[in-house]
Amino acid sequence: MLHLSEFNVWFALLMGFLCGLTMSYKVEPLPDSYAGLGEGPHWDAERQSLYYVDIEAAGLLRYDYNQNKVYKAKVEGESLAGFVLPIEGKPQEFAVGCGRRVLIVNWDGIAPVAKVVRTLFEVQKEYESNRWNDAKTDPQGRFFGGTMRYIGDEFVHRHGELYKWTAGGQISVVKTDVGISNGLAWDEKAKKFYYIDTTDYEVKSYDFDFETGVATNPKVVFNLRKTSPKDHLLPDGLTIDSEGNLYVATFNGATIFKVDPNTGKVLLEIKFPTKQITSSAFGGPNLDILYVTTAAKFDQPSPAGTTYKVTGLNATGYAGTNLKI
């Protein structure tokens, strides 16, 4: 039989453990970090900087960790910037998704204007209402990114596609019938690729061959469908920690779900003071800070559009990989 004193000790330990699970993290805004439609956070370990975009302003942003300061630029002559990826071996060049083109731009990370150098490639010329949305490089430096319809109803007109591009090769289609191409993440240990089409309300896993970059055998590992379409949470951006857990941003959900993809269980709900959570990426000197982008679409009140850092998660992730061209 458990004595009362022993019960009290065990109860206190249990409550401490539970509180540690639910209350351990801290959410703080980055200074002057507003982006009307913030997206695509990419941690550059060499420069100790977080790069991200303000999509509908064709904006590039860089948060300098050491200076605790955000620098902002506009891509010259463009109206959209769906993602920003540093180029391997060229510290002032970036691949940026402008409309349906992937442009190489020159930016020193400080100047208010980023200059367009050339077009790397273009997709879906027949769909003028489409644009690039989210893109990342896989651990080998290959490009993976997708498109969406941005004029009209992307839930009805699924004209988006997911693409792959390797240096020296041609752009190829990974998946068709995409509504809003969004989050991407890779797990080299588990040999998995994770992908979100927001209009499917779910996260899919694929078996991934890291030598060839081929994804096969899609499987739903996290489902955000609710009882009514009005209740559906919209999964947006995606990142992964070193233990293989996924961090799923929810547009209109004010939450990032930490999910075990092997069981589909939610391990933690990270809450924010604004609704439209768009994406996240681990960064900082120890890769233990979760940087989170948000949006201020449809007249969302302040602090919508703020970029945040989350500390105290007791997790580490991976730095972004530069694009090899």
Coordinates of C-alpha atoms in Angstrom, one line a residue:
M1 CA 0.0 0.0 0.0
L2 CA 1.2 3.5 -0.9
H3 CA 1.4 5.8 2.2
L4 CA 0.0 9.3 2.0
S5 CA 3.5 10.8 2.3
E6 CA 4.7 8.7 -0.6
F7 CA 1.6 9.5 -2.6
N8 CA 2.2 13.2 -2.1
V9 CA 5.8 12.9 -3.3
W10 CA 4.7 10.9 -6.4
F11 CA 1.9 13.4 -7.1
A12 CA 4.2 16.3 -6.9
L13 CA 6.7 14.7 -9.2
L14 CA 3.9 13.9 -11.7
M15 CA 2.5 17.4 -11.6
G16 CA 6.0 18.8 -12.1
F17 CA 6.6 16.6 -15.1
L18 CA 3.3 17.6 -16.6
C19 CA 3.9 21.2 -16.0
G20 CA 7.3 20.8 -17.6
L21 CA 5.6 19.4 -20.7
T22 CA 3.1 22.2 -21.0
M23 CA 4.8 25.3 -19.6
S24 CA 8.5 24.9 -20.5
Y25 CA 8.5 27.1 -23.6
K26 CA 8.6 30.8 -24.0
V27 CA 7.3 32.8 -27.0
E28 CA 8.9 36.2 -27.8
P29 CA 8.6 38.6 -30.8
L30 CA 11.7 39.5 -32.8
P31 CA 12.2 43.2 -33.1
D32 CA 10.8 45.0 -36.1
S33 CA 10.1 41.7 -37.7
Y34 CA 6.7 42.4 -39.3
A35 CA 5.8 40.7 -42.6
G36 CA 2.2 40.9 -44.0
L37 CA 2.5 37.4 -45.3
G38 CA 5.6 36.0 -43.6
E39 CA 6.8 32.6 -44.9
G40 CA 9.7 30.3 -45.7
P41 CA 12.1 30.7 -42.7
H42 CA 15.6 29.4 -43.5
W43 CA 18.4 29.3 -40.9
D44 CA 21.8 30.1 -42.3
A45 CA 24.3 28.6 -39.8
E46 CA 27.4 30.3 -41.4
R47 CA 25.9 33.8 -41.1
Q48 CA 23.9 33.1 -37.9
S49 CA 20.9 34.6 -39.7
L50 CA 17.3 33.7 -40.3
Y51 CA 16.1 34.5 -43.9
Y52 CA 12.4 34.7 -44.7
V53 CA 10.0 36.4 -47.1
D54 CA 7.0 38.8 -47.1
I55 CA 5.3 37.1 -50.0
E56 CA 2.9 39.8 -51.3
A57 CA 5.4 42.6 -50.8
A58 CA 8.2 40.8 -52.7
G59 CA 10.1 41.3 -49.5
L60 CA 13.3 39.5 -48.3
L61 CA 14.1 39.7 -44.6
R62 CA 17.1 38.7 -42.6
Y63 CA 17.2 38.4 -38.8
D64 CA 20.8 38.8 -37.6
Y65 CA 21.1 36.7 -34.4
N66 CA 24.2 38.5 -33.1
Q67 CA 22.8 42.0 -33.7
N68 CA 19.2 41.0 -32.7
K69 CA 18.1 43.0 -35.7
V70 CA 16.0 42.5 -38.8
Y71 CA 17.1 43.8 -42.2
K72 CA 14.5 44.1 -45.0
A73 CA 14.8 44.4 -48.8
K74 CA 12.4 44.4 -51.8
V75 CA 13.2 42.3 -54.9
E76 CA 13.6 45.0 -57.6
G77 CA 10.8 45.0 -60.2
E78 CA 8.8 42.2 -58.6
S79 CA 5.5 41.9 -56.7
L80 CA 5.8 38.5 -55.2
A81 CA 8.5 36.5 -53.3
G82 CA 7.3 33.0 -52.4
F83 CA 10.6 31.8 -50.8
V84 CA 14.3 32.6 -50.4
L85 CA 17.1 30.1 -50.5
P86 CA 20.8 30.9 -50.2
I87 CA 23.0 29.7 -53.0
E88 CA 25.9 27.4 -52.2
G89 CA 29.3 29.1 -52.6
K90 CA 27.9 32.5 -53.5
P91 CA 27.2 34.4 -50.2
Q92 CA 25.3 37.3 -51.8
E93 CA 23.1 35.3 -54.2
F94 CA 19.7 33.7 -53.4
A95 CA 17.0 31.8 -55.3
V96 CA 13.7 33.6 -54.9
G97 CA 10.3 32.4 -56.1
C98 CA 8.7 35.4 -58.0
G99 CA 5.4 34.5 -59.6
R100 CA 6.1 31.2 -61.5
R101 CA 9.8 32.0 -62.0
V102 CA 12.7 31.1 -59.8
L103 CA 15.1 34.1 -59.9
I104 CA 18.7 34.5 -58.8
V105 CA 19.0 37.7 -56.9
N106 CA 21.9 39.6 -55.4
W107 CA 21.6 40.9 -51.8
D108 CA 24.2 41.7 -49.2
G109 CA 21.7 41.2 -46.4
I110 CA 21.6 44.9 -45.6
A111 CA 20.6 47.0 -48.6
P112 CA 16.9 47.9 -49.0
V113 CA 16.8 46.5 -52.6
A114 CA 17.8 43.1 -53.9
K115 CA 18.9 43.1 -57.6
V116 CA 17.7 40.4 -60.0
V117 CA 20.6 38.6 -61.7
R118 CA 18.8 36.1 -64.0
T119 CA 16.0 33.5 -64.2
L120 CA 17.0 30.0 -63.1
F121 CA 13.8 28.4 -64.4
E122 CA 10.0 28.9 -64.9
V123 CA 7.0 26.6 -64.5
Q124 CA 3.3 26.5 -65.5
K125 CA 3.4 29.3 -68.1
E126 CA -0.2 28.3 -69.0
Y127 CA -1.4 29.2 -65.5
E128 CA -1.1 33.0 -65.1
S129 CA -3.0 32.8 -61.8
N130 CA -0.4 30.5 -60.2
R131 CA 2.6 31.4 -58.1
W132 CA 5.4 29.7 -56.2
N133 CA 4.5 29.3 -52.6
D134 CA 6.9 27.3 -50.3
A135 CA 10.3 25.7 -51.3
K136 CA 13.2 24.2 -49.6
T137 CA 16.4 22.3 -50.4
D138 CA 16.8 18.7 -49.3
P139 CA 19.9 17.7 -47.3
Q140 CA 21.7 17.1 -50.6
G141 CA 21.1 20.7 -51.9
R142 CA 18.3 19.8 -54.4
F143 CA 15.4 22.2 -54.9
F144 CA 11.9 21.1 -53.9
G145 CA 9.1 23.6 -54.2
G146 CA 5.4 23.9 -55.2
T147 CA 2.9 26.2 -56.7
M148 CA -0.7 27.3 -55.9
R149 CA -3.4 29.4 -57.4
Y150 CA -3.4 32.8 -55.8
I151 CA -6.3 34.3 -57.8
G152 CA -9.5 32.4 -57.3
D153 CA -10.4 29.5 -55.1
E154 CA -7.4 27.2 -54.7
F155 CA -9.5 24.6 -52.8
V156 CA -11.6 24.2 -55.9
H157 CA -9.1 24.8 -58.7
R158 CA -6.2 22.5 -57.8
H159 CA -3.8 23.7 -60.4
G160 CA -0.7 23.6 -58.2
E161 CA 2.2 21.1 -58.6
L162 CA 5.2 20.0 -56.5
Y163 CA 8.6 20.2 -58.3
K164 CA 12.1 18.9 -58.0
W165 CA 15.2 20.5 -59.6
T166 CA 18.8 19.3 -59.4
A167 CA 21.8 21.3 -60.5
G168 CA 22.6 20.6 -64.2
G169 CA 19.2 18.9 -64.7
Q170 CA 15.7 19.8 -65.8
I171 CA 12.8 20.7 -63.6
S172 CA 10.6 17.7 -63.0
V173 CA 7.1 17.2 -61.5
V174 CA 6.9 15.3 -58.2
K175 CA 3.1 15.6 -57.6
T176 CA 0.2 17.1 -59.5
D177 CA -3.3 17.9 -58.3
V178 CA -2.1 20.3 -55.6
G179 CA -4.2 23.0 -54.0
I180 CA -1.7 25.0 -51.9
S181 CA 1.8 23.5 -51.9
N182 CA 3.3 24.1 -48.5
G183 CA 5.4 22.5 -45.8
L184 CA 8.4 20.3 -46.6
A185 CA 10.8 18.4 -44.3
W186 CA 13.3 15.5 -44.5
D187 CA 14.4 12.9 -42.0
E188 CA 17.6 11.2 -43.1
K189 CA 17.6 8.7 -40.2
A190 CA 14.1 7.4 -41.1
K191 CA 14.6 8.0 -44.9
K192 CA 11.4 10.0 -45.0
F193 CA 10.1 13.1 -46.8
Y194 CA 7.2 15.0 -45.3
Y195 CA 4.9 17.2 -47.3
I196 CA 1.8 19.4 -46.8
D197 CA -0.8 20.4 -49.3
T198 CA -2.9 22.7 -47.2
T199 CA -6.1 21.9 -49.1
D200 CA -5.8 18.3 -48.0
Y201 CA -5.8 19.2 -44.3
E202 CA -3.1 16.6 -43.6
V203 CA 0.6 15.8 -43.5
K204 CA 1.9 13.0 -45.7
S205 CA 5.1 11.0 -45.4
Y206 CA 7.0 9.5 -48.3
D207 CA 9.7 6.9 -48.5
F208 CA 12.7 9.0 -49.8
D209 CA 15.8 7.9 -51.6
F210 CA 18.4 10.4 -50.6
E211 CA 20.7 9.4 -53.5
T212 CA 18.2 9.9 -56.3
G213 CA 15.8 12.3 -54.6
V214 CA 12.8 10.1 -55.5
A215 CA 9.7 10.1 -53.1
T216 CA 7.4 7.1 -53.1
N217 CA 4.6 5.5 -51.0
P218 CA 2.6 8.4 -49.7
K219 CA 1.0 7.9 -46.3
V220 CA -1.1 10.3 -44.1
V221 CA 0.7 10.7 -40.7
F222 CA -1.2 13.6 -39.3
N223 CA -4.8 14.7 -40.1
L224 CA -6.3 18.0 -39.1
R225 CA -9.8 17.4 -40.5
K226 CA -12.5 18.1 -37.9
T227 CA -16.2 17.4 -37.7
S228 CA -17.2 20.3 -40.0
P229 CA -15.4 22.0 -42.8
K230 CA -15.6 25.2 -40.8
D231 CA -13.6 23.6 -38.1
H232 CA -10.8 22.3 -40.3
L233 CA -7.4 23.6 -39.2
L234 CA -5.2 24.5 -42.2
P235 CA -1.7 23.0 -42.0
D236 CA 0.9 25.4 -43.4
G237 CA 4.6 25.3 -43.0
L238 CA 6.6 22.4 -41.5
T239 CA 9.9 21.6 -39.9
I240 CA 11.5 18.7 -38.1
D241 CA 13.7 18.2 -35.0
S242 CA 16.7 15.9 -34.5
E243 CA 14.4 13.2 -32.9
G244 CA 12.2 13.1 -36.0
N245 CA 9.2 15.0 -34.5
L246 CA 7.3 17.3 -36.9
Y247 CA 6.3 20.9 -36.1
V248 CA 3.1 21.7 -38.1
A249 CA 2.1 25.4 -38.3
T250 CA -1.7 26.1 -38.5
F251 CA -3.0 29.0 -40.5
N252 CA -6.0 30.3 -38.5
G253 CA -5.1 28.0 -35.6
A254 CA -2.7 30.1 -33.5
T255 CA -0.8 26.9 -32.9
I256 CA 2.2 24.8 -33.9
F257 CA 1.6 21.1 -33.2
K258 CA 4.6 19.0 -32.3
V259 CA 3.7 15.6 -33.7
D260 CA 5.2 12.2 -33.6
P261 CA 4.8 11.0 -37.2
N262 CA 5.1 7.4 -36.2
T263 CA 1.9 7.5 -34.1
G264 CA 0.2 10.7 -35.2
K265 CA 0.1 11.9 -31.6
V266 CA 0.4 15.5 -30.7
L267 CA 3.2 15.8 -28.2
L268 CA 2.9 19.6 -27.6
E269 CA 0.8 22.5 -28.6
I270 CA 2.8 25.7 -29.0
K271 CA 0.4 28.7 -28.7
F272 CA 0.8 32.2 -30.2
P273 CA -0.9 35.5 -29.6
T274 CA -2.0 35.7 -33.3
K275 CA -3.9 33.2 -35.5
Q276 CA -2.2 32.9 -38.9
I277 CA 0.9 30.8 -38.1
T278 CA 2.7 30.1 -41.4
S279 CA 5.9 28.2 -40.8
S280 CA 8.9 27.6 -38.6
A281 CA 12.6 26.7 -38.6
F282 CA 15.1 25.8 -35.9
G283 CA 18.1 28.1 -35.5
G284 CA 20.4 29.9 -33.2
P285 CA 24.0 28.9 -32.3
N286 CA 22.7 25.6 -30.8
L287 CA 19.8 25.1 -33.2
D288 CA 17.5 25.0 -30.2
I289 CA 15.4 28.1 -31.0
L290 CA 12.3 27.7 -33.1
Y291 CA 11.7 30.7 -35.3
V292 CA 8.1 31.2 -36.4
T293 CA 6.6 33.3 -39.2
T294 CA 3.0 34.6 -39.2
A295 CA 0.7 36.6 -41.4
A296 CA -1.7 39.5 -41.1
K297 CA -4.1 38.6 -43.9
F298 CA -7.8 39.6 -43.9
D299 CA -7.4 42.5 -41.5
Q300 CA -6.0 40.5 -38.6
P301 CA -5.1 42.8 -35.7
S302 CA -1.7 43.3 -34.2
P303 CA 0.5 41.4 -33.4
A304 CA -0.4 39.5 -36.6
G305 CA 2.6 39.4 -39.0
T306 CA 5.1 39.4 -36.2
T307 CA 8.0 36.8 -36.4
Y308 CA 8.6 35.0 -33.1
K309 CA 11.3 32.9 -31.4
V310 CA 10.3 30.0 -29.1
T311 CA 12.8 28.9 -26.5
G312 CA 12.7 26.2 -23.8
L313 CA 11.5 23.5 -26.1
N314 CA 14.2 21.0 -25.1
A315 CA 14.6 20.1 -28.8
T316 CA 17.1 20.8 -31.5
G317 CA 16.7 20.9 -35.3
Y318 CA 18.7 21.3 -38.4
A319 CA 20.1 24.3 -40.2
G320 CA 18.9 25.1 -43.7
T321 CA 20.9 23.6 -46.6
N322 CA 22.1 26.0 -49.4
L323 CA 20.8 25.4 -52.9
K324 CA 23.4 23.9 -55.2
I325 CA 23.2 25.4 -58.7

